[in-house]
PDB file of C-alpha atoms and ligand atoms in Angstrom:
ATOM      1  CA  MET H   1      11.955 -27.752  -0.454  1.00  0.00           C
ATOM      2  CA  ALA H   2      12.079 -24.352  -2.068  1.00  0.00           C
ATOM      3  CA  ALA H   3       9.193 -21.997  -1.354  1.00  0.00           C
ATOM      4  CA  VAL H   4       6.359 -21.223  -3.757  1.00  0.00           C
ATOM      5  CA  VAL H   5       7.045 -17.732  -5.088  1.00  0.00           C
ATOM      6  CA  ILE H   6       3.978 -15.500  -4.874  1.00  0.00           C
ATOM      7  CA  ASP H   7       4.017 -13.507  -8.108  1.00  0.00           C
ATOM      8  CA  GLY H   8       2.658 -10.083  -7.157  1.00  0.00           C
ATOM      9  CA  LYS H   9       2.954  -8.794 -10.671  1.00  0.00           C
ATOM     10  CA  LYS H  10       0.776 -11.575 -12.012  1.00  0.00           C
ATOM     11  CA  VAL H  11      -1.866 -11.255  -9.285  1.00  0.00           C
ATOM     12  CA  ALA H  12      -1.849  -7.473  -9.806  1.00  0.00           C
ATOM     13  CA  GLU H  13      -2.454  -7.985 -13.544  1.00  0.00           C
ATOM     14  CA  GLU H  14      -5.442 -10.260 -12.839  1.00  0.00           C
ATOM     15  CA  ILE H  15      -7.015  -7.677 -10.547  1.00  0.00           C
ATOM     16  CA  ARG H  16      -6.267  -4.849 -12.992  1.00  0.00           C
ATOM     17  CA  GLY H  17      -8.358  -6.729 -15.554  1.00  0.00           C
ATOM     18  CA  GLU H  18     -11.323  -6.537 -13.168  1.00  0.00           C
ATOM     19  CA  ILE H  19     -10.662  -2.851 -12.448  1.00  0.00           C
ATOM     20  CA  LYS H  20     -10.481  -2.000 -16.143  1.00  0.00           C
ATOM     21  CA  ALA H  21     -13.892  -3.612 -16.711  1.00  0.00           C
ATOM     22  CA  ARG H  22     -15.395  -1.571 -13.851  1.00  0.00           C
ATOM     23  CA  ALA H  23     -13.845   1.635 -15.227  1.00  0.00           C
ATOM     24  CA  ALA H  24     -15.337   0.802 -18.648  1.00  0.00           C
ATOM     25  CA  ALA H  25     -18.774   0.283 -17.080  1.00  0.00           C
ATOM     26  CA  LEU H  26     -18.486   3.701 -15.426  1.00  0.00           C
ATOM     27  CA  ALA H  27     -17.444   5.239 -18.745  1.00  0.00           C
ATOM     28  CA  ARG H  28     -20.709   3.935 -20.239  1.00  0.00           C
ATOM     29  CA  GLU H  29     -22.494   5.997 -17.560  1.00  0.00           C
ATOM     30  CA  GLY H  30     -20.478   9.026 -18.653  1.00  0.00           C
ATOM     31  CA  ILE H  31     -18.065   8.895 -15.722  1.00  0.00           C
ATOM     32  CA  VAL H  32     -14.285   8.703 -15.995  1.00  0.00           C
ATOM     33  CA  PRO H  33     -12.759   7.828 -12.607  1.00  0.00           C
ATOM     34  CA  GLY H  34     -10.193  10.516 -11.749  1.00  0.00           C
ATOM     35  CA  LEU H  35      -7.169  10.406  -9.443  1.00  0.00           C
ATOM     36  CA  ALA H  36      -5.259  13.500  -8.324  1.00  0.00           C
ATOM     37  CA  VAL H  37      -1.611  12.709  -7.585  1.00  0.00           C
ATOM     38  CA  ILE H  38       0.426  15.290  -5.678  1.00  0.00           C
ATOM     39  CA  LEU H  39       4.183  14.988  -5.283  1.00  0.00           C
ATOM     40  CA  VAL H  40       6.198  17.591  -3.376  1.00  0.00           C
ATOM     41  CA  GLY H  41       9.938  17.536  -4.055  1.00  0.00           C
ATOM     42  CA  GLU H  42      12.090  15.113  -6.001  1.00  0.00           C
ATOM     43  CA  ASP H  43      12.855  12.143  -3.779  1.00  0.00           C
ATOM     44  CA  PRO H  44      13.925   9.568  -6.385  1.00  0.00           C
ATOM     45  CA  ALA H  45      11.893   6.677  -4.932  1.00  0.00           C
ATOM     46  CA  SER H  46       8.783   8.864  -4.664  1.00  0.00           C
ATOM     47  CA  VAL H  47       9.232  10.074  -8.252  1.00  0.00           C
ATOM     48  CA  SER H  48       9.386   6.479  -9.472  1.00  0.00           C
ATOM     49  CA  TYR H  49       6.309   5.366  -7.460  1.00  0.00           C
ATOM     50  CA  VAL H  50       4.250   8.360  -8.580  1.00  0.00           C
ATOM     51  CA  THR H  51       5.265   7.821 -12.208  1.00  0.00           C
ATOM     52  CA  ALA H  52       4.236   4.156 -11.938  1.00  0.00           C
ATOM     53  CA  LYS H  53       0.866   5.193 -10.465  1.00  0.00           C
ATOM     54  CA  GLU H  54       0.165   7.628 -13.302  1.00  0.00           C
ATOM     55  CA  LYS H  55       1.096   5.021 -15.900  1.00  0.00           C
ATOM     56  CA  ALA H  56      -1.174   2.445 -14.250  1.00  0.00           C
ATOM     57  CA  CYS H  57      -4.069   4.940 -14.313  1.00  0.00           C
ATOM     58  CA  ALA H  58      -3.599   5.551 -18.029  1.00  0.00           C
ATOM     59  CA  GLU H  59      -3.558   1.800 -18.753  1.00  0.00           C
ATOM     60  CA  ASN H  60      -6.760   1.126 -16.845  1.00  0.00           C
ATOM     61  CA  GLY H  61      -9.202   3.832 -17.894  1.00  0.00           C
ATOM     62  CA  ILE H  62      -8.532   6.222 -15.008  1.00  0.00           C
ATOM     63  CA  ALA H  63      -7.765   9.906 -15.585  1.00  0.00           C
ATOM     64  CA  SER H  64      -4.857  11.207 -13.543  1.00  0.00           C
ATOM     65  CA  PHE H  65      -4.351  14.819 -12.558  1.00  0.00           C
ATOM     66  CA  GLU H  66      -0.712  15.276 -11.646  1.00  0.00           C
ATOM     67  CA  ARG H  67       0.799  18.085  -9.647  1.00  0.00           C
ATOM     68  CA  ARG H  68       4.551  17.974  -9.121  1.00  0.00           C
ATOM     69  CA  LEU H  69       5.504  20.788  -6.784  1.00  0.00           C
ATOM     70  CA  PRO H  70       8.946  22.086  -5.763  1.00  0.00           C
ATOM     71  CA  ALA H  71      10.399  20.883  -2.450  1.00  0.00           C
ATOM     72  CA  ASP H  72      10.060  24.375  -0.921  1.00  0.00           C
ATOM     73  CA  THR H  73       6.312  24.644  -1.608  1.00  0.00           C
ATOM     74  CA  PRO H  74       4.667  26.409   1.364  1.00  0.00           C
ATOM     75  CA  GLU H  75       2.310  24.260   3.413  1.00  0.00           C
ATOM     76  CA  ALA H  76      -0.525  26.729   2.781  1.00  0.00           C
ATOM     77  CA  ASP H  77      -0.176  26.246  -0.984  1.00  0.00           C
ATOM     78  CA  LEU H  78      -0.353  22.474  -0.636  1.00  0.00           C
ATOM     79  CA  LEU H  79      -3.436  22.757   1.592  1.00  0.00           C
ATOM     80  CA  ALA H  80      -5.082  25.047  -0.962  1.00  0.00           C
ATOM     81  CA  LEU H  81      -4.380  22.527  -3.735  1.00  0.00           C
ATOM     82  CA  VAL H  82      -5.912  19.698  -1.684  1.00  0.00           C
ATOM     83  CA  GLU H  83      -8.987  21.892  -1.087  1.00  0.00           C
ATOM     84  CA  ALA H  84      -9.304  22.570  -4.801  1.00  0.00           C
ATOM     85  CA  PHE H  85      -9.218  18.835  -5.550  1.00  0.00           C
ATOM     86  CA  ASN H  86     -11.764  18.219  -2.768  1.00  0.00           C
ATOM     87  CA  ARG H  87     -14.188  20.467  -4.646  1.00  0.00           C
ATOM     88  CA  ASP H  88     -13.365  19.245  -8.168  1.00  0.00           C
ATOM     89  CA  PRO H  89     -16.111  16.835  -9.364  1.00  0.00           C
ATOM     90  CA  ALA H  90     -13.777  15.225 -11.943  1.00  0.00           C
ATOM     91  CA  VAL H  91     -11.581  13.987  -9.073  1.00  0.00           C
ATOM     92  CA  HIS H  92     -12.682  10.841  -7.212  1.00  0.00           C
ATOM     93  CA  GLY H  93      -9.413  10.156  -5.412  1.00  0.00           C
ATOM     94  CA  ILE H  94      -6.656  12.350  -3.948  1.00  0.00           C
ATOM     95  CA  LEU H  95      -3.192  11.051  -3.172  1.00  0.00           C
ATOM     96  CA  VAL H  96      -0.442  13.088  -1.516  1.00  0.00           C
ATOM     97  CA  GLN H  97       2.724  11.015  -1.850  1.00  0.00           C
ATOM     98  CA  LEU H  98       4.597  10.537   1.417  1.00  0.00           C
ATOM     99  CA  PRO H  99       7.025  11.403   2.867  1.00  0.00           C
ATOM    100  CA  LEU H 100       6.548  15.181   2.615  1.00  0.00           C
ATOM    101  CA  PRO H 101       9.411  17.682   3.087  1.00  0.00           C
ATOM    102  CA  ARG H 102      10.124  18.418   6.747  1.00  0.00           C
ATOM    103  CA  HIS H 103       8.680  21.946   6.801  1.00  0.00           C
ATOM    104  CA  ILE H 104       5.223  20.566   5.988  1.00  0.00           C
ATOM    105  CA  ASP H 105       2.968  19.082   8.668  1.00  0.00           C
ATOM    106  CA  GLU H 106       2.023  15.718   7.194  1.00  0.00           C
ATOM    107  CA  ARG H 107      -0.871  15.215   9.606  1.00  0.00           C
ATOM    108  CA  LYS H 108      -2.463  18.519   8.697  1.00  0.00           C
ATOM    109  CA  VAL H 109      -2.238  17.791   4.974  1.00  0.00           C
ATOM    110  CA  ILE H 110      -3.649  14.259   5.269  1.00  0.00           C
ATOM    111  CA  ALA H 111      -6.490  15.474   7.476  1.00  0.00           C
ATOM    112  CA  ALA H 112      -7.402  18.074   4.836  1.00  0.00           C
ATOM    113  CA  ILE H 113      -8.255  15.368   2.270  1.00  0.00           C
ATOM    114  CA  SER H 114     -11.989  14.741   1.997  1.00  0.00           C
ATOM    115  CA  ALA H 115     -12.744  11.286   3.480  1.00  0.00           C
ATOM    116  CA  ASP H 116     -14.817  10.487   0.366  1.00  0.00           C
ATOM    117  CA  LYS H 117     -11.724  10.989  -1.818  1.00  0.00           C
ATOM    118  CA  ASP H 118      -9.159   9.494   0.555  1.00  0.00           C
ATOM    119  CA  VAL H 119      -8.168   6.559  -1.665  1.00  0.00           C
ATOM    120  CA  ASP H 120      -4.999   6.005   0.408  1.00  0.00           C
ATOM    121  CA  GLY H 121      -7.162   5.430   3.486  1.00  0.00           C
ATOM    122  CA  PHE H 122      -4.889   7.665   5.573  1.00  0.00           C
ATOM    123  CA  THR H 123      -7.321  10.244   7.017  1.00  0.00           C
ATOM    124  CA  PRO H 124      -8.392   9.904  10.662  1.00  0.00           C
ATOM    125  CA  VAL H 125     -11.999   9.383   9.517  1.00  0.00           C
ATOM    126  CA  ASN H 126     -11.045   6.472   7.265  1.00  0.00           C
ATOM    127  CA  VAL H 127      -8.756   4.888   9.842  1.00  0.00           C
ATOM    128  CA  GLY H 128     -11.616   5.030  12.348  1.00  0.00           C
ATOM    129  CA  ARG H 129     -13.999   3.430   9.886  1.00  0.00           C
ATOM    130  CA  MET H 130     -11.472   0.682   9.140  1.00  0.00           C
ATOM    131  CA  VAL H 131     -11.021  -0.145  12.822  1.00  0.00           C
ATOM    132  CA  LEU H 132     -14.816  -0.237  13.258  1.00  0.00           C
ATOM    133  CA  ASP H 133     -15.258  -2.466  10.168  1.00  0.00           C
ATOM    134  CA  GLU H 134     -17.380   0.209   8.520  1.00  0.00           C
ATOM    135  CA  PRO H 135     -17.336   0.874   4.768  1.00  0.00           C
ATOM    136  CA  CYS H 136     -14.137   2.807   4.022  1.00  0.00           C
ATOM    137  CA  PHE H 137     -11.111   2.951   1.762  1.00  0.00           C
ATOM    138  CA  LEU H 138      -8.554   0.411   2.933  1.00  0.00           C
ATOM    139  CA  PRO H 139      -4.925   1.615   2.807  1.00  0.00           C
ATOM    140  CA  CYS H 140      -3.348   0.290  -0.376  1.00  0.00           C
ATOM    141  CA  THR H 141      -0.292  -1.623   0.834  1.00  0.00           C
ATOM    142  CA  PRO H 142      -2.089  -3.508   3.651  1.00  0.00           C
ATOM    143  CA  ALA H 143      -5.054  -4.244   1.373  1.00  0.00           C
ATOM    144  CA  GLY H 144      -2.620  -5.523  -1.252  1.00  0.00           C
ATOM    145  CA  VAL H 145      -0.923  -7.803   1.277  1.00  0.00           C
ATOM    146  CA  ILE H 146      -4.262  -9.303   2.356  1.00  0.00           C
ATOM    147  CA  GLU H 147      -5.314  -9.812  -1.272  1.00  0.00           C
ATOM    148  CA  LEU H 148      -1.991 -11.527  -2.095  1.00  0.00           C
ATOM    149  CA  ILE H 149      -2.376 -13.898   0.841  1.00  0.00           C
ATOM    150  CA  ARG H 150      -6.004 -14.675  -0.048  1.00  0.00           C
ATOM    151  CA  ARG H 151      -5.384 -15.278  -3.719  1.00  0.00           C
ATOM    152  CA  SER H 152      -2.390 -17.527  -2.982  1.00  0.00           C
ATOM    153  CA  GLY H 153      -4.671 -19.921  -1.125  1.00  0.00           C
ATOM    154  CA  VAL H 154      -2.749 -19.581   2.140  1.00  0.00           C
ATOM    155  CA  ARG H 155      -4.913 -20.582   5.101  1.00  0.00           C
ATOM    156  CA  THR H 156      -5.496 -17.675   7.479  1.00  0.00           C
ATOM    157  CA  GLU H 157      -8.221 -19.108   9.732  1.00  0.00           C
ATOM    158  CA  GLY H 158      -6.603 -19.640  13.131  1.00  0.00           C
ATOM    159  CA  ALA H 159      -3.150 -18.882  11.713  1.00  0.00           C
ATOM    160  CA  ARG H 160      -0.526 -17.102  13.764  1.00  0.00           C
ATOM    161  CA  ALA H 161       0.458 -13.890  12.022  1.00  0.00           C
ATOM    162  CA  VAL H 162       3.481 -11.829  13.022  1.00  0.00           C
ATOM    163  CA  VAL H 163       3.829  -8.272  11.683  1.00  0.00           C
ATOM    164  CA  ILE H 164       7.250  -6.632  12.007  1.00  0.00           C
ATOM    165  CA  GLY H 165       6.683  -2.869  11.984  1.00  0.00           C
ATOM    166  CA  ARG H 166       4.043  -0.541  13.445  1.00  0.00           C
ATOM    167  CA  SER H 167       3.844   2.284  10.911  1.00  0.00           C
ATOM    168  CA  ASN H 168       0.558   4.107  10.379  1.00  0.00           C
ATOM    169  CA  ILE H 169       0.537   3.203   6.698  1.00  0.00           C
ATOM    170  CA  VAL H 170       1.422  -0.513   6.863  1.00  0.00           C
ATOM    171  CA  GLY H 171       1.947  -2.242  10.227  1.00  0.00           C
ATOM    172  CA  LYS H 172      -0.971  -0.816  12.217  1.00  0.00           C
ATOM    173  CA  PRO H 173      -3.603  -1.233   9.506  1.00  0.00           C
ATOM    174  CA  LEU H 174      -2.352  -4.779   8.793  1.00  0.00           C
ATOM    175  CA  MET H 175      -2.849  -5.628  12.440  1.00  0.00           C
ATOM    176  CA  ASN H 176      -6.461  -4.490  12.124  1.00  0.00           C
ATOM    177  CA  LEU H 177      -7.173  -6.329   8.884  1.00  0.00           C
ATOM    178  CA  LEU H 178      -5.610  -9.622  10.000  1.00  0.00           C
ATOM    179  CA  VAL H 179      -7.870  -9.865  13.052  1.00  0.00           C
ATOM    180  CA  ARG H 180     -11.058  -9.338  11.050  1.00  0.00           C
ATOM    181  CA  ARG H 181     -13.365 -12.342  11.173  1.00  0.00           C
ATOM    182  CA  SER H 182     -12.960 -12.855   7.437  1.00  0.00           C
ATOM    183  CA  ILE H 183      -9.220 -13.503   8.008  1.00  0.00           C
ATOM    184  CA  ASN H 184      -9.310 -14.674  11.637  1.00  0.00           C
ATOM    185  CA  ALA H 185      -5.569 -14.743  12.288  1.00  0.00           C
ATOM    186  CA  THR H 186      -4.036 -14.295  15.738  1.00  0.00           C
ATOM    187  CA  VAL H 187      -1.741 -11.290  15.447  1.00  0.00           C
ATOM    188  CA  THR H 188       1.486 -10.257  17.120  1.00  0.00           C
ATOM    189  CA  VAL H 189       3.032  -6.900  16.212  1.00  0.00           C
ATOM    190  CA  CYS H 190       6.797  -6.536  16.671  1.00  0.00           C
ATOM    191  CA  HIS H 191       8.754  -3.280  16.695  1.00  0.00           C
ATOM    192  CA  THR H 192      12.024  -1.749  17.864  1.00  0.00           C
ATOM    193  CA  GLY H 193      11.084  -2.442  21.495  1.00  0.00           C
ATOM    194  CA  THR H 194      10.507  -6.147  20.897  1.00  0.00           C
ATOM    195  CA  GLN H 195      12.717  -8.619  22.721  1.00  0.00           C
ATOM    196  CA  ASP H 196      13.794 -11.820  20.992  1.00  0.00           C
ATOM    197  CA  LEU H 197      12.303 -10.960  17.617  1.00  0.00           C
ATOM    198  CA  ALA H 198      13.646 -14.189  16.112  1.00  0.00           C
ATOM    199  CA  ALA H 199      11.796 -16.437  18.573  1.00  0.00           C
ATOM    200  CA  ILE H 200       8.494 -14.635  17.969  1.00  0.00           C
ATOM    201  CA  CYS H 201       8.955 -14.796  14.197  1.00  0.00           C
ATOM    202  CA  ARG H 202       9.614 -18.536  14.346  1.00  0.00           C
ATOM    203  CA  GLU H 203       6.060 -19.015  15.663  1.00  0.00           C
ATOM    204  CA  ALA H 204       4.512 -17.299  12.653  1.00  0.00           C
ATOM    205  CA  ASP H 205       2.486 -19.185  10.058  1.00  0.00           C
ATOM    206  CA  ILE H 206       2.264 -15.841   8.264  1.00  0.00           C
ATOM    207  CA  LEU H 207       5.245 -13.502   8.667  1.00  0.00           C
ATOM    208  CA  ILE H 208       4.944  -9.973   7.313  1.00  0.00           C
ATOM    209  CA  ALA H 209       8.043  -7.772   7.255  1.00  0.00           C
ATOM    210  CA  CYS H 210       7.309  -4.032   7.051  1.00  0.00           C
ATOM    211  CA  ALA H 211      10.131  -2.517   9.084  1.00  0.00           C
ATOM    212  CA  GLY H 212      12.063  -0.773   6.294  1.00  0.00           C
ATOM    213  CA  LYS H 213      15.317  -2.553   7.182  1.00  0.00           C
ATOM    214  CA  ALA H 214      17.061  -4.448   4.398  1.00  0.00           C
ATOM    215  CA  GLY H 215      17.648  -8.121   5.116  1.00  0.00           C
ATOM    216  CA  LEU H 216      16.205  -8.008   8.653  1.00  0.00           C
ATOM    217  CA  VAL H 217      14.480 -11.394   8.378  1.00  0.00           C
ATOM    218  CA  THR H 218      16.861 -14.307   7.948  1.00  0.00           C
ATOM    219  CA  GLY H 219      16.085 -17.972   7.331  1.00  0.00           C
ATOM    220  CA  ASP H 220      16.558 -18.966  10.959  1.00  0.00           C
ATOM    221  CA  MET H 221      13.639 -16.659  11.876  1.00  0.00           C
ATOM    222  CA  VAL H 222      11.213 -18.447   9.559  1.00  0.00           C
ATOM    223  CA  LYS H 223       9.043 -21.388  10.597  1.00  0.00           C
ATOM    224  CA  PRO H 224       9.332 -24.204   8.043  1.00  0.00           C
ATOM    225  CA  GLY H 225       6.472 -23.894   5.536  1.00  0.00           C
ATOM    226  CA  ALA H 226       5.437 -20.384   6.650  1.00  0.00           C
ATOM    227  CA  CYS H 227       4.091 -17.714   4.308  1.00  0.00           C
ATOM    228  CA  VAL H 228       6.565 -14.811   4.214  1.00  0.00           C
ATOM    229  CA  ILE H 229       5.372 -11.450   2.869  1.00  0.00           C
ATOM    230  CA  ASP H 230       8.075  -8.856   2.267  1.00  0.00           C
ATOM    231  CA  VAL H 231       6.794  -5.283   2.226  1.00  0.00           C
ATOM    232  CA  GLY H 232      10.256  -3.663   2.311  1.00  0.00           C
ATOM    233  CA  VAL H 233      11.550  -1.781  -0.738  1.00  0.00           C
ATOM    234  CA  ASN H 234      14.986  -0.618   0.353  1.00  0.00           C
ATOM    235  CA  ARG H 235      17.403   0.945  -2.094  1.00  0.00           C
ATOM    236  CA  VAL H 236      20.882  -0.343  -1.312  1.00  0.00           C
ATOM    237  CA  GLU H 237      24.021   0.895  -3.032  1.00  0.00           C
ATOM    238  CA  ASP H 238      25.216  -1.405  -5.811  1.00  0.00           C
ATOM    239  CA  LEU H 239      27.933   0.077  -7.997  1.00  0.00           C
ATOM    240  CA  SER H 240      27.638  -2.795 -10.476  1.00  0.00           C
ATOM    241  CA  ALA H 241      24.043  -1.744 -11.263  1.00  0.00           C
ATOM    242  CA  LYS H 242      23.381   0.910 -13.904  1.00  0.00           C
ATOM    243  CA  SER H 243      21.304   2.972 -11.468  1.00  0.00           C
ATOM    244  CA  GLY H 244      23.952   2.663  -8.731  1.00  0.00           C
ATOM    245  CA  TYR H 245      21.512   0.863  -6.430  1.00  0.00           C
ATOM    246  CA  ARG H 246      19.474  -2.266  -6.207  1.00  0.00           C
ATOM    247  CA  LEU H 247      16.195  -3.012  -4.441  1.00  0.00           C
ATOM    248  CA  ARG H 248      16.270  -5.211  -1.395  1.00  0.00           C
ATOM    249  CA  GLY H 249      13.396  -6.297   0.767  1.00  0.00           C
ATOM    250  CA  ASP H 250      13.262  -6.584   4.551  1.00  0.00           C
ATOM    251  CA  VAL H 251      13.696 -10.326   4.039  1.00  0.00           C
ATOM    252  CA  ASP H 252      16.931 -12.083   3.105  1.00  0.00           C
ATOM    253  CA  TYR H 253      15.262 -13.781   0.157  1.00  0.00           C
ATOM    254  CA  GLU H 254      17.823 -16.489  -0.630  1.00  0.00           C
ATOM    255  CA  ASP H 255      18.045 -17.558   2.979  1.00  0.00           C
ATOM    256  CA  ALA H 256      14.312 -17.394   3.819  1.00  0.00           C
ATOM    257  CA  SER H 257      13.042 -19.042   0.635  1.00  0.00           C
ATOM    258  CA  ALA H 258      14.889 -22.243   1.559  1.00  0.00           C
ATOM    259  CA  VAL H 259      12.693 -22.534   4.677  1.00  0.00           C
ATOM    260  CA  ALA H 260       9.392 -20.803   3.815  1.00  0.00           C
ATOM    261  CA  GLY H 261       6.406 -22.441   2.121  1.00  0.00           C
ATOM    262  CA  TYR H 262       5.429 -19.249   0.299  1.00  0.00           C
ATOM    263  CA  ILE H 263       7.394 -16.064  -0.235  1.00  0.00           C
ATOM    264  CA  THR H 264       7.010 -12.742  -2.076  1.00  0.00           C
ATOM    265  CA  PRO H 265       9.961 -11.365  -4.059  1.00  0.00           C
ATOM    266  CA  VAL H 266      11.202  -7.743  -4.122  1.00  0.00           C
ATOM    267  CA  PRO H 267      10.604  -6.295  -6.622  1.00  0.00           C
ATOM    268  CA  GLY H 268       7.506  -7.948  -8.063  1.00  0.00           C
ATOM    269  CA  GLY H 269       5.728  -8.813  -4.817  1.00  0.00           C
ATOM    270  CA  VAL H 270       3.790  -6.308  -2.732  1.00  0.00           C
ATOM    271  CA  GLY H 271       4.762  -3.173  -4.733  1.00  0.00           C
ATOM    272  CA  PRO H 272       2.596  -3.867  -7.798  1.00  0.00           C
ATOM    273  CA  MET H 273      -0.305  -4.761  -5.469  1.00  0.00           C
ATOM    274  CA  THR H 274      -0.078  -1.373  -3.719  1.00  0.00           C
ATOM    275  CA  ILE H 275      -0.611   0.420  -6.994  1.00  0.00           C
ATOM    276  CA  THR H 276      -3.415  -1.950  -7.990  1.00  0.00           C
ATOM    277  CA  MET H 277      -5.314  -1.308  -4.748  1.00  0.00           C
ATOM    278  CA  LEU H 278      -5.003   2.422  -5.398  1.00  0.00           C
ATOM    279  CA  LEU H 279      -6.677   1.942  -8.789  1.00  0.00           C
ATOM    280  CA  ALA H 280      -9.375  -0.218  -7.155  1.00  0.00           C
ATOM    281  CA  ASN H 281     -10.094   2.433  -4.520  1.00  0.00           C
ATOM    282  CA  THR H 282     -10.342   5.164  -7.155  1.00  0.00           C
ATOM    283  CA  VAL H 283     -12.864   3.158  -9.189  1.00  0.00           C
ATOM    284  CA  LEU H 284     -14.731   2.301  -5.975  1.00  0.00           C
ATOM    285  CA  SER H 285     -14.917   5.992  -5.100  1.00  0.00           C
ATOM    286  CA  ALA H 286     -16.437   6.794  -8.505  1.00  0.00           C
ATOM    287  CA  GLU H 287     -18.934   3.915  -8.143  1.00  0.00           C
ATOM    288  CA  ARG H 288     -19.929   5.129  -4.674  1.00  0.00           C
ATOM    289  CA  ARG H 289     -20.515   8.666  -5.901  1.00  0.00           C
ATOM    290  CA  LEU H 290     -22.654   7.334  -8.768  1.00  0.00           C
ATOM    291  CA  ARG H 291     -24.772   5.322  -6.314  1.00  0.00           C
ATOM    292  CA  GLY H 292     -24.978   8.248  -3.901  1.00  0.00           C
ATOM    293  CA  ASP H 293     -23.222   6.187  -1.225  1.00  0.00           C
ATOM    294  CA  HIS H 294     -20.752   8.826  -0.160  1.00  0.00           C
ATOM    295  CA  ALA H 295     -21.322  10.001   3.390  1.00  0.00           C
TER     296      ALA H 295
HETATM  297  N1  LIG C   1       0.458   8.670  -0.018  1.00  0.00           N
HETATM  298  N2  LIG C   1       2.510   7.638  -0.001  1.00  0.00           N
HETATM  299  C1  LIG C   1       1.197   7.561  -0.187  1.00  0.00           C
HETATM  300  N3  LIG C   1       0.576   6.403  -0.541  1.00  0.00           N
HETATM  301  C2  LIG C   1       1.297   5.272  -0.708  1.00  0.00           C
HETATM  302  O1  LIG C   1       0.670   4.119  -0.981  1.00  0.00           O
HETATM  303  C3  LIG C   1       2.694   5.322  -0.574  1.00  0.00           C
HETATM  304  N4  LIG C   1       3.507   4.237  -0.821  1.00  0.00           N
HETATM  305  C4  LIG C   1       4.708   4.060  -0.011  1.00  0.00           C
HETATM  306  C5  LIG C   1       5.484   5.376  -0.021  1.00  0.00           C
HETATM  307  N5  LIG C   1       4.618   6.544   0.073  1.00  0.00           N
HETATM  308  C6  LIG C   1       3.285   6.521  -0.179  1.00  0.00           C
HETATM  309  C7  LIG C   1       3.678   3.655  -2.021  1.00  0.00           C
HETATM  310  O2  LIG C   1       2.918   3.827  -2.965  1.00  0.00           O
HETATM  311  C8  LIG C   1       5.439   2.958  -0.760  1.00  0.00           C
HETATM  312  N6  LIG C   1       4.744   2.822  -2.031  1.00  0.00           N
HETATM  313  C9  LIG C   1       5.164   1.985  -3.087  1.00  0.00           C
HETATM  314  C10 LIG C   1       4.452   1.907  -4.270  1.00  0.00           C
HETATM  315  C11 LIG C   1       4.867   1.087  -5.308  1.00  0.00           C
HETATM  316  C12 LIG C   1       6.003   0.331  -5.184  1.00  0.00           C
HETATM  317  C13 LIG C   1       6.716   0.387  -4.009  1.00  0.00           C
HETATM  318  C14 LIG C   1       6.288   1.211  -2.968  1.00  0.00           C
HETATM  319  C15 LIG C   1       6.440  -0.506  -6.344  1.00  0.00           C
HETATM  320  O3  LIG C   1       5.833  -0.499  -7.384  1.00  0.00           O
HETATM  321  N7  LIG C   1       7.529  -1.270  -6.209  1.00  0.00           N
HETATM  322  C16 LIG C   1       8.056  -2.092  -7.259  1.00  0.00           C
HETATM  323  C17 LIG C   1       9.470  -1.681  -7.618  1.00  0.00           C
HETATM  324  C18 LIG C   1       9.601  -0.218  -7.880  1.00  0.00           C
HETATM  325  C19 LIG C   1      11.020   0.213  -8.209  1.00  0.00           C
HETATM  326  O4  LIG C   1      11.595  -0.360  -9.151  1.00  0.00           O
HETATM  327  O5  LIG C   1      11.529   1.132  -7.551  1.00  0.00           O
HETATM  328  C20 LIG C   1       8.071  -3.535  -6.785  1.00  0.00           C
HETATM  329  O6  LIG C   1       7.992  -4.419  -7.638  1.00  0.00           O
HETATM  330  O7  LIG C   1       8.174  -3.743  -5.577  1.00  0.00           O
END
């Protein structure tokens, strides 16, 4: 039996409809939700993600303030720009696209973002609030994964979830969200130190690949009927493609979809959800400021 394909683009569209209505309600109060997007350098993948984010803002009633800075921008200049956006009342969310060039201390820049505008959910304050189940901004990719699973009707209560990858922006937050009572999965996190990855994966009712390694998960690692979520967006060389590359997930899609019960494609799976959660967080930030809820 072939797996049910979870259409991330379609789910993202549904949620964007809800976001657009909330942005319109804010507009009636005289507030336009605003997102500041900062990109340093010209990494092609980052350029395409940031462009997609700005386009999504425009389509959903969110103002975007873009700053594209040269790769050799001094760290002090970037910090000053973040500070300026922290103070700007038209800005409800600030996003510094990662990765940053090597001469810039990523931690310092992230920590400089006001927690009330941290719509990526990357600041230490927000991460702490997430772990403590306090009101916060959830990081966009993990929140998108959870929303995809929920809206697909996959049972999470008592499910065994295996996360492959322990990054600060995907794997670690996913681990925290999956153990929340509202999800109630039992979570195993695998990483480069894991022994017998395949055997652990085969136990998963929900298998989430966020390792950044093309084709890592093969069909033999998937439990029959499992829900497989592919977070990987790897650019692999493909000379027959116009761009010279093609996108491949961390999952060998052909192989895994013959065994899985549910599977997300790449592209068109988690990626569109990431951007949608960013829009949702920006609107949420504007709503919180209006209500006076910001700490
Ligand atoms: N600060 N940096 C910050 N926040 C983030 O949330 C991100 N991330 C990751 C990289 N750096 C970041 C993103 O936005 C990855 N990421 C991201 C966003 C969107 C998509 C993929 C990754 C996406 O839309 N993917 C499309 C295909 C895009 C393409 O054609 O290249 C998809 O359908 O998967």
